[in-house]
Amino acid sequence: MTDHNWLHWFRHSSPYINAHRDRVVVITLSGDALAHSNLTPIIHDIALLASLGVRLVIAFGARPQIRERLESAGLESGYQTGLRITSEAQLPLVLEAVGRLRAMLESRLSMGLINSPMHGAQIRVASGNWVTARPIGVIDGVDLEYTGRVRRVDAASVQQQLALGQVVLLPPVGYSATGDAFNLSHEDVAGEAASALDADKLILFTENNGVPGSTGQLVRELSVTQARELLTSKVPEGDDAAALRAAVTACDRGVRRAHIIGYTTDGALLEELFTRDGLGTLVTDENYEHLRTATAEDISAIQELIQPLEERGVLVSRPRELIETEIDRFLVDERDGGIVGCAALYPYPSTGMMELACFAVSDHYRGSGRGDKLLAMAERHARAEGLGELFVLTTQTAHWFIERGFEAAELDRLPPEKDREATRSRNSRIFVKRL
């Protein structure tokens, strides 16, 4: 990275740094991630996040380490529906493997060598019996014995540690009121902890950067509904599927965003959190279900919505006939059976641009964030079509778009197919946003 690129990235990361300060972020580290050569850079990035005021919870796994420990003792791991059967004889070995990993993580987070990224970090680590568990029980006639599920996370105690600046470790072990210990899935622990702590983000490390779609390509962003559909298709398998299920569970229970990234990629954590595009798959609970593509039944409602803005000169006048012929280009925001927002999208593939036009939100709903959600959906459509820039022509709402990352541009930035004379006659200002 050149000095100029580094400075550009660092300066543009400031909004993300401010946004994450004092927010709770839950991170998963699987047993495979803990055994990978990229663990040390990940630890360095975790230390950086801690220094920036992010409140960190790390839920770690131990699947390969448990398997190796059982094999060294001459014991076999039985499985039922993909879950390890933990017998009473195996439980002490499971706890031993988990304990070693916990000590290793504590030691790594305690590093402070001069000339290393950890110098002066002085990270303090806390862990405890904050996860209450229950046995899974019998599945298809097979008792999983000491394999369990999370019943509750003691959020108040964890929050106390986070308020003291501690990094909290949550091992894949939970305890019951009877004094029993249970072997847990670290994804289950992470998802439940993120929900209980009202975390801002859940970060799930897997082998790959994100989850594959039906054609094998990386899926960059999914709503909860889309993620469920992908899980039903059984395209993601193994750890990818487990991470996606944990992301869905967390978002269902109030976590705003879950990110799935690769532990093999150096800097994946920082790139996901501090750049606009990120690196892996984002699963979000932001409710786009009321945002949809318009249909012919919406034409009258769109016309009624935009007419006052046309009369004030905010929007270009669009006769009903034009809306009818271009209705498939419109997105609408529906509330209680009424249309309270709309936007039209016009792609220009030759230049990699998409125009955002006829952007309107009802006066009664301005300031409620609906414009932001319409804009976010428009950006998703542009990315889905492989377009890298969104542009808008406006006469009266320049500041709103500037505040959302659009930059002023000259007339020659418009696609050649765009009517420049109409733009000039309205004295419209041109704003472009890189996606």
GROMACS .gro file of C-alpha atoms in nm:
model
  435
    1MET     CA    1   0.000   0.000   0.000
    2THR     CA    2   0.140   0.340  -0.098
    3ASP     CA    3   0.160   0.625   0.155
    4HIS     CA    4  -0.121   0.804  -0.027
    5ASN     CA    5  -0.350   0.500  -0.023
    6TRP     CA    6  -0.274   0.441   0.344
    7LEU     CA    7  -0.359   0.800   0.435
    8HIS     CA    8  -0.677   0.789   0.228
    9TRP     CA    9  -0.790   0.467   0.401
   10PHE     CA   10  -0.702   0.594   0.748
   11ARG     CA   11  -0.884   0.924   0.704
   12HIS     CA   12  -1.193   0.756   0.562
   13SER     CA   13  -1.202   0.504   0.846
   14SER     CA   14  -1.271   0.778   1.100
   15PRO     CA   15  -1.653   0.759   1.074
   16TYR     CA   16  -1.638   0.384   1.137
   17ILE     CA   17  -1.405   0.430   1.434
   18ASN     CA   18  -1.647   0.678   1.588
   19ALA     CA   19  -1.944   0.453   1.514
   20HIS     CA   20  -1.788   0.150   1.688
   21ARG     CA   21  -1.657   0.321   2.000
   22ASP     CA   22  -1.826   0.189   2.318
   23ARG     CA   23  -2.031  -0.057   2.110
   24VAL     CA   24  -2.042  -0.426   2.199
   25VAL     CA   25  -1.898  -0.654   1.930
   26VAL     CA   26  -1.905  -1.032   1.971
   27ILE     CA   27  -1.637  -1.222   1.778
   28THR     CA   28  -1.617  -1.597   1.719
   29LEU     CA   29  -1.288  -1.783   1.679
   30SER     CA   30  -1.333  -2.147   1.585
   31GLY     CA   31  -1.086  -2.415   1.688
   32ASP     CA   32  -0.956  -2.414   1.329
   33ALA     CA   33  -0.900  -2.037   1.348
   34LEU     CA   34  -0.708  -2.079   1.675
   35ALA     CA   35  -0.481  -2.335   1.508
   36HIS     CA   36  -0.420  -2.128   1.193
   37SER     CA   37  -0.102  -1.934   1.121
   38ASN     CA   38  -0.306  -1.613   1.080
   39LEU     CA   39  -0.412  -1.616   1.447
   40THR     CA   40  -0.140  -1.373   1.556
   41PRO     CA   41  -0.250  -1.099   1.309
   42ILE     CA   42  -0.609  -1.154   1.423
   43ILE     CA   43  -0.501  -1.103   1.785
   44HIS     CA   44  -0.323  -0.784   1.682
   45ASP     CA   45  -0.641  -0.658   1.513
   46ILE     CA   46  -0.847  -0.746   1.823
   47ALA     CA   47  -0.599  -0.546   2.032
   48LEU     CA   48  -0.642  -0.251   1.795
   49LEU     CA   49  -1.019  -0.267   1.832
   50ALA     CA   50  -0.985  -0.273   2.210
   51SER     CA   51  -0.759   0.035   2.197
   52LEU     CA   52  -1.026   0.215   1.992
   53GLY     CA   53  -1.284   0.164   2.266
   54VAL     CA   54  -1.476  -0.128   2.116
   55ARG     CA   55  -1.624  -0.353   2.386
   56LEU     CA   56  -1.518  -0.702   2.283
   57VAL     CA   57  -1.654  -1.046   2.362
   58ILE     CA   58  -1.473  -1.346   2.211
   59ALA     CA   59  -1.658  -1.677   2.191
   60PHE     CA   60  -1.410  -1.947   2.092
   61GLY     CA   61  -1.449  -2.302   1.971
   62ALA     CA   62  -1.244  -2.618   2.015
   63ARG     CA   63  -1.374  -2.883   1.775
   64PRO     CA   64  -1.043  -3.001   1.623
   65GLN     CA   65  -0.862  -2.976   1.957
   66ILE     CA   66  -1.132  -3.187   2.128
   67ARG     CA   67  -1.115  -3.443   1.849
   68GLU     CA   68  -0.736  -3.468   1.880
   69ARG     CA   69  -0.752  -3.498   2.258
   70LEU     CA   70  -1.009  -3.777   2.241
   71GLU     CA   71  -0.811  -3.961   1.974
   72SER     CA   72  -0.494  -3.938   2.183
   73ALA     CA   73  -0.685  -4.103   2.467
   74GLY     CA   74  -0.809  -4.378   2.237
   75LEU     CA   75  -1.168  -4.256   2.241
   76GLU     CA   76  -1.391  -4.208   1.939
   77SER     CA   77  -1.626  -3.918   1.881
   78GLY     CA   78  -1.981  -4.018   1.802
   79TYR     CA   79  -2.210  -3.781   1.614
   80GLN     CA   80  -2.584  -3.743   1.579
   81THR     CA   81  -2.731  -3.500   1.323
   82GLY     CA   82  -2.391  -3.330   1.305
   83LEU     CA   83  -2.358  -3.284   1.683
   84ARG     CA   84  -2.084  -3.447   1.889
   85ILE     CA   85  -2.204  -3.693   2.152
   86THR     CA   86  -2.017  -3.606   2.471
   87SER     CA   87  -2.011  -3.897   2.713
   88GLU     CA   88  -1.937  -3.871   3.084
   89ALA     CA   89  -1.596  -4.031   3.024
   90GLN     CA   90  -1.513  -3.779   2.749
   91LEU     CA   91  -1.626  -3.466   2.934
   92PRO     CA   92  -1.301  -3.421   3.139
   93LEU     CA   93  -1.098  -3.439   2.816
   94VAL     CA   94  -1.329  -3.185   2.651
   95LEU     CA   95  -1.281  -2.949   2.945
   96GLU     CA   96  -0.906  -3.004   2.930
   97ALA     CA   97  -0.888  -2.912   2.560
   98VAL     CA   98  -1.104  -2.604   2.615
   99GLY     CA   99  -0.899  -2.499   2.917
  100ARG     CA  100  -0.577  -2.513   2.719
  101LEU     CA  101  -0.722  -2.294   2.447
  102ARG     CA  102  -0.850  -2.044   2.701
  103ALA     CA  103  -0.503  -2.018   2.858
  104MET     CA  104  -0.346  -1.982   2.513
  105LEU     CA  105  -0.583  -1.702   2.419
  106GLU     CA  106  -0.522  -1.522   2.748
  107SER     CA  107  -0.147  -1.542   2.693
  108ARG     CA  108  -0.173  -1.417   2.333
  109LEU     CA  109  -0.389  -1.124   2.439
  110SER     CA  110  -0.138  -1.041   2.715
  111MET     CA  111   0.155  -0.991   2.478
  112GLY     CA  112   0.327  -0.655   2.487
  113LEU     CA  113   0.664  -0.689   2.316
  114ILE     CA  114   0.840  -0.375   2.200
  115ASN     CA  115   0.831  -0.330   1.820
  116SER     CA  116   0.511  -0.535   1.797
  117PRO     CA  117   0.150  -0.420   1.742
  118MET     CA  118   0.073  -0.537   2.098
  119HIS     CA  119   0.325  -0.302   2.263
  120GLY     CA  120   0.147  -0.092   2.524
  121ALA     CA  121  -0.190  -0.262   2.467
  122GLN     CA  122  -0.221  -0.385   2.829
  123ILE     CA  123  -0.533  -0.586   2.753
  124ARG     CA  124  -0.707  -0.740   3.050
  125VAL     CA  125  -0.905  -1.058   2.993
  126ALA     CA  126  -1.202  -1.182   3.192
  127SER     CA  127  -1.389  -1.511   3.183
  128GLY     CA  128  -1.634  -1.685   3.414
  129ASN     CA  129  -1.938  -1.906   3.456
  130TRP     CA  130  -2.164  -1.665   3.271
  131VAL     CA  131  -2.326  -1.918   3.038
  132THR     CA  132  -2.603  -2.137   3.177
  133ALA     CA  133  -2.668  -2.448   2.969
  134ARG     CA  134  -2.904  -2.741   2.943
  135PRO     CA  135  -2.861  -3.085   2.785
  136ILE     CA  136  -2.983  -3.122   2.429
  137GLY     CA  137  -3.121  -3.460   2.529
  138VAL     CA  138  -3.231  -3.738   2.297
  139ILE     CA  139  -3.243  -3.690   1.917
  140ASP     CA  140  -3.381  -3.973   1.705
  141GLY     CA  141  -3.337  -4.212   1.993
  142VAL     CA  142  -2.976  -4.113   2.067
  143ASP     CA  143  -2.883  -3.938   2.393
  144LEU     CA  144  -2.622  -3.666   2.334
  145GLU     CA  145  -2.543  -3.679   2.707
  146TYR     CA  146  -2.317  -3.384   2.799
  147THR     CA  147  -2.362  -3.196   2.474
  148GLY     CA  148  -2.583  -2.897   2.546
  149ARG     CA  149  -2.741  -2.574   2.434
  150VAL     CA  150  -2.724  -2.228   2.585
  151ARG     CA  151  -3.009  -2.156   2.824
  152ARG     CA  152  -2.904  -1.808   2.934
  153VAL     CA  153  -2.611  -1.565   2.927
  154ASP     CA  154  -2.554  -1.352   3.238
  155ALA     CA  155  -2.551  -1.027   3.044
  156ALA     CA  156  -2.530  -0.803   3.353
  157SER     CA  157  -2.207  -0.965   3.472
  158VAL     CA  158  -2.052  -0.956   3.125
  159GLN     CA  159  -2.148  -0.590   3.084
  160GLN     CA  160  -1.976  -0.509   3.414
  161GLN     CA  161  -1.652  -0.655   3.281
  162LEU     CA  162  -1.686  -0.473   2.951
  163ALA     CA  163  -1.745  -0.144   3.135
  164LEU     CA  164  -1.411  -0.199   3.309
  165GLY     CA  165  -1.238  -0.226   2.973
  166GLN     CA  166  -1.194  -0.603   2.990
  167VAL     CA  167  -1.203  -0.830   2.687
  168VAL     CA  168  -1.444  -1.110   2.777
  169LEU     CA  169  -1.373  -1.471   2.677
  170LEU     CA  170  -1.664  -1.713   2.646
  171PRO     CA  171  -1.552  -2.077   2.610
  172PRO     CA  172  -1.775  -2.339   2.447
  173VAL     CA  173  -1.878  -2.468   2.788
  174GLY     CA  174  -2.188  -2.395   2.993
  175TYR     CA  175  -2.301  -2.491   3.342
  176SER     CA  176  -2.632  -2.596   3.493
  177ALA     CA  177  -2.787  -2.540   3.834
  178THR     CA  178  -2.710  -2.904   3.914
  179GLY     CA  179  -2.337  -2.837   3.879
  180ASP     CA  180  -2.298  -3.017   3.547
  181ALA     CA  181  -2.085  -2.886   3.263
  182PHE     CA  182  -2.193  -2.913   2.900
  183ASN     CA  183  -2.005  -2.908   2.571
  184LEU     CA  184  -2.153  -2.627   2.359
  185SER     CA  185  -2.131  -2.499   2.004
  186HIS     CA  186  -1.929  -2.177   2.001
  187GLU     CA  187  -2.166  -2.039   1.735
  188ASP     CA  188  -2.456  -2.101   1.974
  189VAL     CA  189  -2.268  -1.925   2.256
  190ALA     CA  190  -2.181  -1.629   2.032
  191GLY     CA  191  -2.533  -1.583   1.895
  192GLU     CA  192  -2.697  -1.602   2.236
  193ALA     CA  193  -2.437  -1.371   2.391
  194ALA     CA  194  -2.477  -1.114   2.112
  195SER     CA  195  -2.852  -1.115   2.165
  196ALA     CA  196  -2.836  -1.096   2.545
  197LEU     CA  197  -2.582  -0.813   2.534
  198ASP     CA  198  -2.774  -0.620   2.267
  199ALA     CA  199  -2.453  -0.626   2.065
  200ASP     CA  200  -2.408  -0.390   1.774
  201LYS     CA  201  -2.235  -0.660   1.569
  202LEU     CA  202  -2.162  -1.030   1.562
  203ILE     CA  203  -1.843  -1.125   1.374
  204LEU     CA  204  -1.817  -1.491   1.273
  205PHE     CA  205  -1.481  -1.621   1.150
  206THR     CA  206  -1.497  -1.913   0.907
  207GLU     CA  207  -1.243  -2.058   0.666
  208ASN     CA  208  -1.377  -1.857   0.372
  209ASN     CA  209  -1.459  -1.490   0.341
  210GLY     CA  210  -1.836  -1.513   0.356
  211VAL     CA  211  -2.083  -1.775   0.238
  212PRO     CA  212  -2.138  -1.898  -0.118
  213GLY     CA  213  -2.461  -1.851  -0.309
  214SER     CA  214  -2.643  -2.098  -0.530
  215THR     CA  215  -2.389  -2.056  -0.812
  216GLY     CA  216  -2.090  -2.071  -0.579
  217GLN     CA  217  -2.014  -1.698  -0.583
  218LEU     CA  218  -1.967  -1.494  -0.266
  219VAL     CA  219  -2.290  -1.345  -0.133
  220ARG     CA  220  -2.206  -0.996  -0.007
  221GLU     CA  221  -2.529  -0.910   0.176
  222LEU     CA  222  -2.835  -1.098   0.295
  223SER     CA  223  -3.150  -1.004   0.481
  224VAL     CA  224  -3.259  -1.250   0.749
  225THR     CA  225  -3.527  -1.380   0.514
  226GLN     CA  226  -3.277  -1.434   0.233
  227ALA     CA  227  -3.037  -1.607   0.473
  228ARG     CA  228  -3.309  -1.849   0.580
  229GLU     CA  229  -3.386  -1.927   0.217
  230LEU     CA  230  -3.017  -1.995   0.150
  231LEU     CA  231  -2.999  -2.230   0.449
  232THR     CA  232  -3.305  -2.413   0.320
  233SER     CA  233  -3.131  -2.463  -0.013
  234LYS     CA  234  -2.850  -2.641   0.176
  235VAL     CA  235  -2.588  -2.457  -0.032
  236PRO     CA  236  -2.371  -2.353   0.264
  237GLU     CA  237  -2.244  -2.657   0.450
  238GLY     CA  238  -2.049  -2.734   0.765
  239ASP     CA  239  -1.905  -2.433   0.944
  240ASP     CA  240  -2.046  -2.194   0.681
  241ALA     CA  241  -2.398  -2.317   0.754
  242ALA     CA  242  -2.339  -2.306   1.131
  243ALA     CA  243  -2.215  -1.946   1.106
  244LEU     CA  244  -2.510  -1.843   0.890
  245ARG     CA  245  -2.758  -2.003   1.133
  246ALA     CA  246  -2.594  -1.818   1.422
  247ALA     CA  247  -2.615  -1.492   1.226
  248VAL     CA  248  -2.987  -1.544   1.159
  249THR     CA  249  -3.056  -1.632   1.524
  250ALA     CA  250  -2.873  -1.324   1.649
  251CYS     CA  251  -3.046  -1.088   1.403
  252ASP     CA  252  -3.383  -1.241   1.487
  253ARG     CA  253  -3.319  -1.147   1.849
  254GLY     CA  254  -3.217  -0.788   1.801
  255VAL     CA  255  -2.855  -0.783   1.680
  256ARG     CA  256  -2.847  -0.534   1.395
  257ARG     CA  257  -2.573  -0.689   1.186
  258ALA     CA  258  -2.375  -1.012   1.163
  259HIS     CA  259  -2.062  -1.043   0.948
  260ILE     CA  260  -1.912  -1.369   0.821
  261ILE     CA  261  -1.543  -1.335   0.727
  262GLY     CA  262  -1.240  -1.557   0.675
  263TYR     CA  263  -0.978  -1.628   0.940
  264THR     CA  264  -0.721  -1.709   0.668
  265THR     CA  265  -0.717  -1.352   0.531
  266ASP     CA  266  -0.483  -1.106   0.698
  267GLY     CA  267  -0.671  -0.793   0.806
  268ALA     CA  268  -1.018  -0.932   0.732
  269LEU     CA  269  -1.155  -0.802   1.062
  270LEU     CA  270  -1.036  -0.445   1.005
  271GLU     CA  271  -1.142  -0.440   0.640
  272GLU     CA  272  -1.491  -0.561   0.731
  273LEU     CA  273  -1.540  -0.302   1.005
  274PHE     CA  274  -1.356   0.001   0.869
  275THR     CA  275  -1.425   0.006   0.496
  276ARG     CA  276  -1.744   0.074   0.307
  277ASP     CA  277  -1.757  -0.251   0.110
  278GLY     CA  278  -1.619  -0.487   0.372
  279LEU     CA  279  -1.487  -0.827   0.277
  280GLY     CA  280  -1.731  -1.105   0.362
  281THR     CA  281  -2.105  -1.164   0.394
  282LEU     CA  282  -2.328  -0.924   0.587
  283VAL     CA  283  -2.652  -1.050   0.738
  284THR     CA  284  -2.876  -0.770   0.857
  285ASP     CA  285  -3.200  -0.745   1.051
  286GLU     CA  286  -3.283  -0.409   0.895
  287ASN     CA  287  -3.636  -0.458   0.777
  288TYR     CA  288  -3.642  -0.430   0.399
  289GLU     CA  289  -3.963  -0.631   0.373
  290HIS     CA  290  -4.172  -0.314   0.339
  291LEU     CA  291  -3.940  -0.200   0.059
  292ARG     CA  292  -4.021  -0.370  -0.270
  293THR     CA  293  -4.034  -0.333  -0.645
  294ALA     CA  294  -4.342  -0.139  -0.756
  295THR     CA  295  -4.634  -0.295  -0.940
  296ALA     CA  296  -4.907  -0.151  -1.162
  297GLU     CA  297  -5.132  -0.123  -0.856
  298ASP     CA  298  -4.891   0.136  -0.711
  299ILE     CA  299  -4.908   0.384  -1.000
  300SER     CA  300  -5.178   0.607  -0.853
  301ALA     CA  301  -5.014   0.610  -0.510
  302ILE     CA  302  -4.675   0.704  -0.661
  303GLN     CA  303  -4.836   0.983  -0.861
  304GLU     CA  304  -5.009   1.116  -0.551
  305LEU     CA  305  -4.682   1.103  -0.354
  306ILE     CA  306  -4.466   1.288  -0.607
  307GLN     CA  307  -4.723   1.545  -0.730
  308PRO     CA  308  -4.659   1.802  -0.449
  309LEU     CA  309  -4.284   1.774  -0.510
  310GLU     CA  310  -4.332   1.822  -0.882
  311GLU     CA  311  -4.541   2.132  -0.817
  312ARG     CA  312  -4.261   2.276  -0.599
  313GLY     CA  313  -4.001   2.197  -0.865
  314VAL     CA  314  -3.820   1.945  -0.646
  315LEU     CA  315  -3.886   1.661  -0.893
  316VAL     CA  316  -3.912   1.651  -1.270
  317SER     CA  317  -4.276   1.618  -1.379
  318ARG     CA  318  -4.367   1.262  -1.475
  319PRO     CA  319  -4.699   1.203  -1.649
  320ARG     CA  320  -4.895   0.893  -1.555
  321GLU     CA  321  -4.820   0.734  -1.891
  322LEU     CA  322  -4.446   0.754  -1.825
  323ILE     CA  323  -4.483   0.602  -1.479
  324GLU     CA  324  -4.690   0.320  -1.630
  325THR     CA  325  -4.422   0.234  -1.886
  326GLU     CA  326  -4.141   0.255  -1.629
  327ILE     CA  327  -4.315   0.106  -1.325
  328ASP     CA  328  -4.069  -0.186  -1.310
  329ARG     CA  329  -3.790   0.067  -1.244
  330PHE     CA  330  -3.956   0.195  -0.926
  331LEU     CA  331  -3.896   0.089  -0.566
  332VAL     CA  332  -4.166   0.170  -0.312
  333ASP     CA  333  -4.183   0.193   0.066
  334GLU     CA  334  -4.516   0.057   0.186
  335ARG     CA  335  -4.667   0.120   0.528
  336ASP     CA  336  -5.008  -0.007   0.637
  337GLY     CA  337  -5.112  -0.054   0.276
  338GLY     CA  338  -5.003   0.295   0.168
  339ILE     CA  339  -4.699   0.411  -0.030
  340VAL     CA  340  -4.491   0.656   0.176
  341GLY     CA  341  -4.173   0.658  -0.034
  342CYS     CA  342  -4.048   0.578  -0.382
  343ALA     CA  343  -3.740   0.587  -0.603
  344ALA     CA  344  -3.670   0.504  -0.967
  345LEU     CA  345  -3.352   0.334  -1.087
  346TYR     CA  346  -3.203   0.371  -1.436
  347PRO     CA  347  -2.894   0.160  -1.508
  348TYR     CA  348  -2.622   0.266  -1.752
  349PRO     CA  349  -2.409  -0.049  -1.784
  350SER     CA  350  -2.169   0.102  -2.038
  351THR     CA  351  -2.037   0.342  -1.774
  352GLY     CA  352  -2.096   0.126  -1.466
  353MET     CA  353  -2.341   0.382  -1.327
  354MET     CA  354  -2.702   0.383  -1.207
  355GLU     CA  355  -2.922   0.689  -1.176
  356LEU     CA  356  -3.135   0.738  -0.865
  357ALA     CA  357  -3.436   0.943  -0.974
  358CYS     CA  358  -3.785   1.036  -0.854
  359PHE     CA  359  -3.662   0.996  -0.495
  360ALA     CA  360  -3.944   1.093  -0.261
  361VAL     CA  361  -4.062   1.036   0.096
  362SER     CA  362  -4.397   1.152   0.231
  363ASP     CA  363  -4.381   1.469   0.444
  364HIS     CA  364  -4.532   1.272   0.734
  365TYR     CA  365  -4.239   1.029   0.741
  366ARG     CA  366  -3.939   1.252   0.683
  367GLY     CA  367  -3.675   1.223   0.950
  368SER     CA  368  -3.778   0.863   1.030
  369GLY     CA  369  -3.492   0.700   0.837
  370ARG     CA  370  -3.709   0.582   0.549
  371GLY     CA  371  -3.507   0.778   0.295
  372ASP     CA  372  -3.191   0.609   0.420
  373LYS     CA  373  -3.347   0.266   0.378
  374LEU     CA  374  -3.466   0.348   0.027
  375LEU     CA  375  -3.116   0.465  -0.057
  376ALA     CA  376  -2.964   0.149   0.092
  377MET     CA  377  -3.195  -0.067  -0.118
  378ALA     CA  378  -3.107   0.131  -0.430
  379GLU     CA  379  -2.738   0.074  -0.359
  380ARG     CA  380  -2.801  -0.298  -0.319
  381HIS     CA  381  -2.976  -0.309  -0.657
  382ALA     CA  382  -2.685  -0.127  -0.821
  383ARG     CA  383  -2.431  -0.366  -0.670
  384ALA     CA  384  -2.643  -0.665  -0.774
  385GLU     CA  385  -2.621  -0.544  -1.134
  386GLY     CA  386  -2.245  -0.502  -1.105
  387LEU     CA  387  -2.258  -0.122  -1.118
  388GLY     CA  388  -2.005   0.071  -0.914
  389GLU     CA  389  -2.153   0.422  -0.896
  390LEU     CA  390  -2.488   0.579  -0.811
  391PHE     CA  391  -2.565   0.930  -0.934
  392VAL     CA  392  -2.847   1.172  -0.865
  393LEU     CA  393  -2.958   1.504  -1.014
  394THR     CA  394  -3.109   1.744  -0.762
  395THR     CA  395  -3.202   2.108  -0.726
  396GLN     CA  396  -3.303   2.131  -0.360
  397THR     CA  397  -3.173   1.831  -0.164
  398ALA     CA  398  -2.799   1.852  -0.218
  399HIS     CA  399  -2.703   1.846   0.149
  400TRP     CA  400  -2.904   1.530   0.220
  401PHE     CA  401  -2.708   1.340  -0.043
  402ILE     CA  402  -2.372   1.493   0.057
  403GLU     CA  403  -2.429   1.374   0.414
  404ARG     CA  404  -2.470   1.021   0.278
  405GLY     CA  405  -2.146   0.999   0.087
  406PHE     CA  406  -2.233   1.159  -0.249
  407GLU     CA  407  -1.980   1.396  -0.403
  408ALA     CA  408  -2.040   1.686  -0.643
  409ALA     CA  409  -1.954   1.615  -1.005
  410GLU     CA  410  -1.946   1.797  -1.337
  411LEU     CA  411  -2.180   1.747  -1.632
  412ASP     CA  412  -1.925   1.539  -1.822
  413ARG     CA  413  -1.944   1.268  -1.551
  414LEU     CA  414  -2.293   1.174  -1.670
  415PRO     CA  415  -2.333   0.875  -1.901
  416PRO     CA  416  -2.336   0.975  -2.270
  417GLU     CA  417  -2.695   0.849  -2.302
  418LYS     CA  418  -2.818   1.094  -2.037
  419ASP     CA  419  -2.994   1.408  -2.164
  420ARG     CA  420  -2.745   1.680  -2.069
  421GLU     CA  421  -2.962   1.962  -2.203
  422ALA     CA  422  -3.248   1.875  -1.969
  423THR     CA  423  -3.005   1.869  -1.679
  424ARG     CA  424  -2.863   2.206  -1.780
  425SER     CA  425  -3.206   2.364  -1.829
  426ARG     CA  426  -3.314   2.272  -1.474
  427ASN     CA  427  -2.979   2.385  -1.337
  428SER     CA  428  -2.960   2.054  -1.154
  429ARG     CA  429  -2.658   1.968  -0.944
  430ILE     CA  430  -2.491   1.634  -1.005
  431PHE     CA  431  -2.380   1.407  -0.720
  432VAL     CA  432  -2.207   1.070  -0.749
  433LYS     CA  433  -2.148   0.801  -0.487
  434ARG     CA  434  -1.900   0.517  -0.527
  435LEU     CA  435  -2.042   0.185  -0.408
   0.00000   0.00000   0.00000
